[in-house]
mmCIF file of C-alpha atoms in Angstrom:
data_model
loop_
_atom_site.group_PDB
_atom_site.id
_atom_site.type_symbol
_atom_site.label_atom_id
_atom_site.label_comp_id
_atom_site.label_asym_id
_atom_site.label_seq_id
_atom_site.Cartn_x
_atom_site.Cartn_y
_atom_site.Cartn_z
ATOM 1 C CA MET A 1 -0.046 -0.157 0.017
ATOM 2 C CA GLY A 2 1.223 3.583 -1.087
ATOM 3 C CA VAL A 3 1.672 6.692 0.882
ATOM 4 C CA ASP A 4 -0.941 8.790 -1.029
ATOM 5 C CA VAL A 5 1.327 11.714 0.627
ATOM 6 C CA LEU A 6 3.947 10.636 -1.075
ATOM 7 C CA SER A 7 2.734 10.343 -4.269
ATOM 8 C CA GLY A 8 3.453 11.922 -7.584
ATOM 9 C CA LYS A 9 6.595 13.470 -8.375
ATOM 10 C CA VAL A 10 7.708 15.195 -4.659
ATOM 11 C CA PHE A 11 10.006 17.492 -3.951
ATOM 12 C CA LEU A 12 11.476 16.503 -0.036
ATOM 13 C CA LEU A 13 13.173 19.242 1.408
ATOM 14 C CA ILE A 14 14.637 17.226 4.561
ATOM 15 C CA THR A 15 17.046 19.756 7.624
ATOM 16 C CA GLY A 16 19.239 17.794 9.854
ATOM 17 C CA ALA A 17 19.800 15.513 6.700
ATOM 18 C CA SER A 18 23.503 14.377 7.824
ATOM 19 C CA GLN A 19 22.186 11.813 10.600
ATOM 20 C CA GLY A 20 19.946 10.255 12.740
ATOM 21 C CA ILE A 21 16.144 10.428 12.357
ATOM 22 C CA GLY A 22 16.970 13.184 9.291
ATOM 23 C CA ARG A 23 19.025 10.254 7.651
ATOM 24 C CA GLN A 24 16.900 7.485 8.331
ATOM 25 C CA ILE A 25 13.820 9.774 6.960
ATOM 26 C CA ALA A 26 15.393 10.298 3.658
ATOM 27 C CA VAL A 27 16.485 6.803 2.743
ATOM 28 C CA THR A 28 12.777 5.325 4.757
ATOM 29 C CA PHE A 29 10.995 7.678 2.498
ATOM 30 C CA SER A 30 12.857 7.536 -0.906
ATOM 31 C CA GLY A 31 11.780 4.046 -1.836
ATOM 32 C CA LEU A 32 8.455 5.004 -1.346
ATOM 33 C CA LEU A 33 8.980 7.992 -3.937
ATOM 34 C CA GLU A 34 7.925 8.061 -7.341
ATOM 35 C CA LYS A 35 10.630 8.108 -10.518
ATOM 36 C CA GLY A 36 10.920 12.566 -10.983
ATOM 37 C CA SER A 37 11.246 12.837 -7.462
ATOM 38 C CA LYS A 38 14.176 14.763 -5.729
ATOM 39 C CA LEU A 39 15.346 14.775 -2.656
ATOM 40 C CA LEU A 40 17.543 17.915 -1.310
ATOM 41 C CA LEU A 41 19.247 16.922 1.905
ATOM 42 C CA LEU A 42 20.629 20.165 4.249
ATOM 43 C CA ALA A 43 23.190 19.823 7.122
ATOM 44 C CA LEU A 44 26.591 20.991 8.876
ATOM 45 C CA ASP A 45 27.656 18.317 8.400
ATOM 46 C CA GLU A 46 29.013 17.944 4.631
ATOM 47 C CA GLY A 47 30.384 14.098 5.223
ATOM 48 C CA GLY A 48 27.325 13.259 6.895
ATOM 49 C CA LEU A 49 25.054 14.611 4.233
ATOM 50 C CA LYS A 50 26.959 12.626 1.548
ATOM 51 C CA GLY A 51 26.885 9.682 3.697
ATOM 52 C CA THR A 52 22.906 9.918 3.237
ATOM 53 C CA ALA A 53 22.712 10.567 0.206
ATOM 54 C CA ASP A 54 24.652 7.388 -0.693
ATOM 55 C CA LYS A 55 22.219 5.507 0.984
ATOM 56 C CA ILE A 56 18.772 7.153 -1.192
ATOM 57 C CA SER A 57 17.134 4.539 -3.995
ATOM 58 C CA LYS A 58 18.837 4.890 -6.952
ATOM 59 C CA HIS A 59 15.274 5.779 -8.897
ATOM 60 C CA VAL A 60 15.044 9.548 -7.420
ATOM 61 C CA ALA A 61 17.861 12.161 -7.493
ATOM 62 C CA VAL A 62 19.150 13.776 -4.481
ATOM 63 C CA ASP A 63 21.054 16.842 -4.101
ATOM 64 C CA PHE A 64 23.168 17.772 -0.120
ATOM 65 C CA LYS A 65 24.080 21.431 0.990
ATOM 66 C CA GLU A 66 26.620 21.557 3.757
ATOM 67 C CA VAL A 67 24.561 24.814 5.052
ATOM 68 C CA ASP A 68 24.610 26.575 8.272
ATOM 69 C CA LEU A 69 20.662 27.219 8.794
ATOM 70 C CA ALA A 70 21.465 29.075 12.283
ATOM 71 C CA VAL A 71 22.637 32.117 10.179
ATOM 72 C CA ALA A 72 21.446 31.266 6.409
ATOM 73 C CA THR A 73 19.602 34.730 5.120
ATOM 74 C CA ALA A 74 16.026 33.473 3.391
ATOM 75 C CA ASP A 75 17.955 34.848 0.196
ATOM 76 C CA GLN A 76 20.595 32.453 0.377
ATOM 77 C CA LEU A 77 18.203 29.381 1.420
ATOM 78 C CA SER A 78 15.994 30.143 -1.408
ATOM 79 C CA GLU A 79 19.538 30.300 -3.792
ATOM 80 C CA ILE A 80 20.281 26.861 -2.989
ATOM 81 C CA ILE A 81 16.844 25.483 -3.495
ATOM 82 C CA LYS A 82 16.508 26.976 -6.758
ATOM 83 C CA LYS A 83 20.199 25.723 -7.779
ATOM 84 C CA SER A 84 18.716 22.328 -7.351
ATOM 85 C CA ILE A 85 14.798 22.215 -8.477
ATOM 86 C CA ASN A 86 12.498 23.933 -11.068
ATOM 87 C CA PRO A 87 9.355 24.091 -8.380
ATOM 88 C CA ALA A 88 6.611 23.673 -11.374
ATOM 89 C CA GLN A 89 7.899 19.805 -12.051
ATOM 90 C CA PHE A 90 6.708 18.741 -8.964
ATOM 91 C CA ASP A 91 3.156 17.427 -7.952
ATOM 92 C CA ARG A 92 4.168 17.825 -3.983
ATOM 93 C CA ILE A 93 6.318 19.454 -1.991
ATOM 94 C CA VAL A 94 7.439 17.687 1.183
ATOM 95 C CA ILE A 95 9.347 19.395 3.628
ATOM 96 C CA VAL A 96 10.533 17.945 6.884
ATOM 97 C CA HIS A 97 11.936 20.310 9.437
ATOM 98 C CA ASN A 98 14.189 18.256 11.440
ATOM 99 C CA VAL A 99 17.401 20.210 12.264
ATOM 100 C CA ALA A 100 17.673 20.201 15.938
ATOM 101 C CA SER A 101 19.947 20.771 19.046
ATOM 102 C CA MET A 102 19.118 20.444 23.226
ATOM 103 C CA GLY A 103 21.106 23.179 24.097
ATOM 104 C CA ASP A 104 22.958 23.357 27.121
ATOM 105 C CA LEU A 105 21.853 20.388 29.812
ATOM 106 C CA SER A 106 23.903 21.347 32.883
ATOM 107 C CA LYS A 107 21.676 24.740 34.023
ATOM 108 C CA LEU A 108 18.286 25.732 35.705
ATOM 109 C CA SER A 109 16.005 27.615 34.188
ATOM 110 C CA THR A 110 17.163 30.589 37.088
ATOM 111 C CA ASP A 111 20.958 30.382 35.005
ATOM 112 C CA MET A 112 20.096 31.269 31.707
ATOM 113 C CA ALA A 113 20.660 34.511 31.476
ATOM 114 C CA ASP A 114 22.913 34.444 28.678
ATOM 115 C CA PHE A 115 21.447 36.994 25.831
ATOM 116 C CA ASP A 116 23.860 35.456 23.610
ATOM 117 C CA TYR A 117 23.256 32.095 24.244
ATOM 118 C CA TRP A 118 19.415 32.617 23.829
ATOM 119 C CA ARG A 119 19.396 33.908 20.512
ATOM 120 C CA LYS A 120 21.908 31.626 18.799
ATOM 121 C CA TYR A 121 19.546 28.684 20.203
ATOM 122 C CA TYR A 122 16.741 29.835 18.991
ATOM 123 C CA ASP A 123 18.637 30.919 15.089
ATOM 124 C CA LEU A 124 18.601 27.280 14.926
ATOM 125 C CA ASN A 125 16.058 25.404 16.616
ATOM 126 C CA VAL A 126 13.142 28.059 16.081
ATOM 127 C CA PHE A 127 13.564 30.660 13.475
ATOM 128 C CA SER A 128 15.583 28.412 10.833
ATOM 129 C CA PRO A 129 12.905 26.251 10.750
ATOM 130 C CA ALA A 130 10.445 29.381 10.123
ATOM 131 C CA VAL A 131 12.305 31.252 7.605
ATOM 132 C CA LEU A 132 13.212 27.973 5.467
ATOM 133 C CA ASN A 133 9.457 27.224 5.705
ATOM 134 C CA SER A 134 8.821 30.946 4.039
ATOM 135 C CA VAL A 135 10.904 30.352 1.845
ATOM 136 C CA VAL A 136 9.691 27.470 -0.210
ATOM 137 C CA MET A 137 6.143 28.452 0.156
ATOM 138 C CA LYS A 138 7.103 31.257 -1.668
ATOM 139 C CA LEU A 139 8.654 29.134 -4.050
ATOM 140 C CA PHE A 140 5.988 27.888 -4.366
ATOM 141 C CA LYS A 141 3.402 30.174 -3.843
ATOM 142 C CA ASN A 142 2.458 30.294 -8.131
ATOM 143 C CA VAL A 143 2.574 26.448 -8.474
ATOM 144 C CA GLU A 144 -0.222 23.862 -8.922
ATOM 145 C CA CYS A 145 0.873 21.405 -6.115
ATOM 146 C CA LYS A 146 0.546 20.004 -2.740
ATOM 147 C CA LYS A 147 2.058 20.616 0.476
ATOM 148 C CA VAL A 148 3.353 18.563 3.005
ATOM 149 C CA VAL A 149 4.618 19.672 6.468
ATOM 150 C CA ILE A 150 6.805 18.167 8.753
ATOM 151 C CA ASN A 151 7.831 19.716 12.092
ATOM 152 C CA MET A 152 9.991 16.994 14.039
ATOM 153 C CA THR A 153 8.636 17.906 17.888
ATOM 154 C CA SER A 154 9.473 16.389 20.788
ATOM 155 C CA HIS A 155 7.165 15.156 24.138
ATOM 156 C CA ALA A 156 9.410 18.029 25.513
ATOM 157 C CA ALA A 157 7.015 20.647 23.733
ATOM 158 C CA VAL A 158 4.204 19.845 26.016
ATOM 159 C CA LEU A 159 5.722 18.495 29.011
ATOM 160 C CA PRO A 160 8.492 19.881 31.225
ATOM 161 C CA VAL A 161 11.914 18.409 31.580
ATOM 162 C CA LYS A 162 14.362 19.472 34.024
ATOM 163 C CA CYS A 163 17.553 21.410 32.943
ATOM 164 C CA SER A 164 15.835 21.004 29.655
ATOM 165 C CA GLY A 165 14.626 25.092 29.429
ATOM 166 C CA TYR A 166 16.082 25.975 25.721
ATOM 167 C CA TYR A 167 14.848 22.363 24.432
ATOM 168 C CA CYS A 168 11.776 22.467 25.888
ATOM 169 C CA SER A 169 10.849 26.066 25.425
ATOM 170 C CA GLY A 170 12.520 25.753 21.214
ATOM 171 C CA LYS A 171 10.405 22.640 20.561
ATOM 172 C CA ALA A 172 7.257 24.380 21.979
ATOM 173 C CA ALA A 173 7.714 27.949 20.067
ATOM 174 C CA ARG A 174 8.624 25.974 17.052
ATOM 175 C CA GLU A 175 5.119 23.532 17.608
ATOM 176 C CA MET A 176 3.326 26.181 18.214
ATOM 177 C CA PHE A 177 4.088 28.550 14.553
ATOM 178 C CA PHE A 178 3.661 25.263 12.841
ATOM 179 C CA LYS A 179 -0.358 24.900 14.203
ATOM 180 C CA VAL A 180 -0.581 28.865 13.191
ATOM 181 C CA PHE A 181 0.447 27.861 10.093
ATOM 182 C CA ALA A 182 -1.258 25.265 9.720
ATOM 183 C CA GLY A 183 -4.748 27.178 10.830
ATOM 184 C CA GLU A 184 -3.332 29.686 7.996
ATOM 185 C CA TYR A 185 -3.383 27.661 5.053
ATOM 186 C CA PRO A 186 -5.946 24.986 5.329
ATOM 187 C CA GLU A 187 -4.321 23.513 2.049
ATOM 188 C CA ALA A 188 -0.829 22.250 3.536
ATOM 189 C CA ASN A 189 -1.133 19.313 5.384
ATOM 190 C CA VAL A 190 0.831 19.731 8.721
ATOM 191 C CA LEU A 191 1.861 17.603 11.257
ATOM 192 C CA ASN A 192 3.867 18.112 14.819
ATOM 193 C CA TYR A 193 5.411 14.180 14.777
ATOM 194 C CA SER A 194 6.777 13.564 18.057
ATOM 195 C CA PRO A 195 9.077 10.745 17.789
ATOM 196 C CA GLY A 196 9.863 9.557 21.045
ATOM 197 C CA THR A 197 12.883 8.590 22.866
ATOM 198 C CA VAL A 198 15.089 7.806 20.101
ATOM 199 C CA LYS A 199 18.790 6.595 19.958
ATOM 200 C CA THR A 200 20.499 9.192 18.570
ATOM 201 C CA GLN A 201 23.389 11.748 18.613
ATOM 202 C CA LEU A 202 21.202 13.600 20.769
ATOM 203 C CA PHE A 203 19.640 11.033 23.136
ATOM 204 C CA ASP A 204 23.375 10.329 23.683
ATOM 205 C CA THR A 205 24.207 14.629 24.884
ATOM 206 C CA PHE A 206 20.751 14.201 27.117
ATOM 207 C CA ARG A 207 22.221 10.871 28.252
ATOM 208 C CA ASP A 208 25.418 11.989 29.011
ATOM 209 C CA THR A 209 24.654 15.925 29.608
ATOM 210 C CA VAL A 210 21.787 16.458 31.443
ATOM 211 C CA ALA A 211 22.375 17.818 35.024
ATOM 212 C CA ASP A 212 19.383 16.894 37.040
ATOM 213 C CA GLU A 213 19.609 13.418 39.201
ATOM 214 C CA GLY A 214 16.139 12.629 38.261
ATOM 215 C CA GLU A 215 16.363 12.509 34.954
ATOM 216 C CA GLN A 216 19.036 10.879 34.895
ATOM 217 C CA LYS A 217 17.408 7.821 36.470
ATOM 218 C CA LYS A 218 14.283 8.600 34.026
ATOM 219 C CA ILE A 219 17.116 8.157 31.155
ATOM 220 C CA HIS A 220 19.007 4.962 32.781
ATOM 221 C CA GLU A 221 15.293 3.577 33.536
ATOM 222 C CA MET A 222 14.295 3.568 29.436
ATOM 223 C CA ILE A 223 17.245 2.082 28.480
ATOM 224 C CA SER A 224 17.486 -0.713 31.106
ATOM 225 C CA ASN A 225 13.893 -1.591 30.083
ATOM 226 C CA ASP A 226 14.905 -1.392 26.381
ATOM 227 C CA GLN A 227 12.461 1.359 25.804
ATOM 228 C CA ILE A 228 14.686 3.694 23.308
ATOM 229 C CA LEU A 229 13.587 3.063 19.829
ATOM 230 C CA THR A 230 15.511 3.187 16.736
ATOM 231 C CA THR A 231 15.159 5.589 14.065
ATOM 232 C CA GLU A 232 14.057 2.516 11.812
ATOM 233 C CA GLN A 233 11.394 2.211 14.685
ATOM 234 C CA THR A 234 10.126 5.569 14.834
ATOM 235 C CA VAL A 235 10.490 6.757 10.683
ATOM 236 C CA ASN A 236 8.367 3.749 9.796
ATOM 237 C CA ARG A 237 5.599 4.894 12.481
ATOM 238 C CA LEU A 238 5.483 8.524 10.419
ATOM 239 C CA VAL A 239 5.266 6.881 7.530
ATOM 240 C CA ASP A 240 2.236 4.545 9.040
ATOM 241 C CA ILE A 241 0.564 7.946 10.520
ATOM 242 C CA LEU A 242 0.668 9.942 7.099
ATOM 243 C CA LYS A 243 -0.478 6.850 5.173
ATOM 244 C CA ASN A 244 -3.530 6.749 7.220
ATOM 245 C CA GLN A 245 -3.971 10.370 7.802
ATOM 246 C CA LEU A 246 -6.268 10.087 10.656
ATOM 247 C CA TYR A 247 -4.828 13.399 12.443
ATOM 248 C CA LYS A 248 -6.283 17.009 11.670
ATOM 249 C CA SER A 249 -3.991 19.492 9.872
ATOM 250 C CA GLY A 250 -1.403 21.152 12.355
ATOM 251 C CA ALA A 251 -1.846 18.408 15.277
ATOM 252 C CA HIS A 252 0.814 17.013 17.937
ATOM 253 C CA VAL A 253 1.277 13.272 17.166
ATOM 254 C CA ASP A 254 3.338 11.315 19.365
ATOM 255 C CA TYR A 255 4.938 7.961 18.118
ATOM 256 C CA TYR A 256 2.605 6.473 21.277
ATOM 257 C CA ASP A 257 -0.524 7.890 20.053
ATOM 258 C CA LYS A 258 -3.239 6.470 18.855
ATOM 259 C CA LEU A 259 -4.808 7.955 16.174
ATOM 260 C CA PRO A 260 -7.333 9.789 15.316
ATOM 261 C CA ILE A 261 -5.998 13.427 17.067
ATOM 262 C CA ALA A 262 -7.967 16.350 16.745
#
């Protein structure tokens, strides 16, 4: 059974595609795309991007670009995309806003007093997805194609995690932005997907550096109980969610949720 939201000639844009969930989305989705589709992979690690590109199904085209999304301007992002594709040749665009960082996990909220650190964190984790989304929508504004936007969110967007003030607030702000976008553009299919606790570099960072003892205990209990997901597990679940289309556009859907989600 195919996935309707990946049907036709698709332009698939994925940020944070050099490793982890972003890489797995690229690999899994590429196998579901039709001939004539194209992937554009963005991340800071060129070597990692090449590693992802090498794993992409051979029946679709792929480009990758090393870019620091925290500092790239709207014009620069627009040029990267225009050099890769002609918007008029696609039936559908799918954007996966996956780029993310944990932030400093050693601080309580009362110690987060550095304006520059806050700005840099939000530049990457909140502002860059918003700006990139705007750029893509403008490039495809006059093109007759369907639009799918997937924001990789987290349970931390709705549930506080101690010593994770940067990450929790960033995920919450980013998710709300895409909820607003979904309300403004009902023709777009918008999903805020929370992938569960997945074995990635972000997971390793949290496990190794979160200062709160309670959070340390929780994560080690999950490891002991074999509750950490693989990237394949969470991306396969994402595919099922997209296939069944039981959520309202803009909804927060977690790996463990039973749909439908309002």
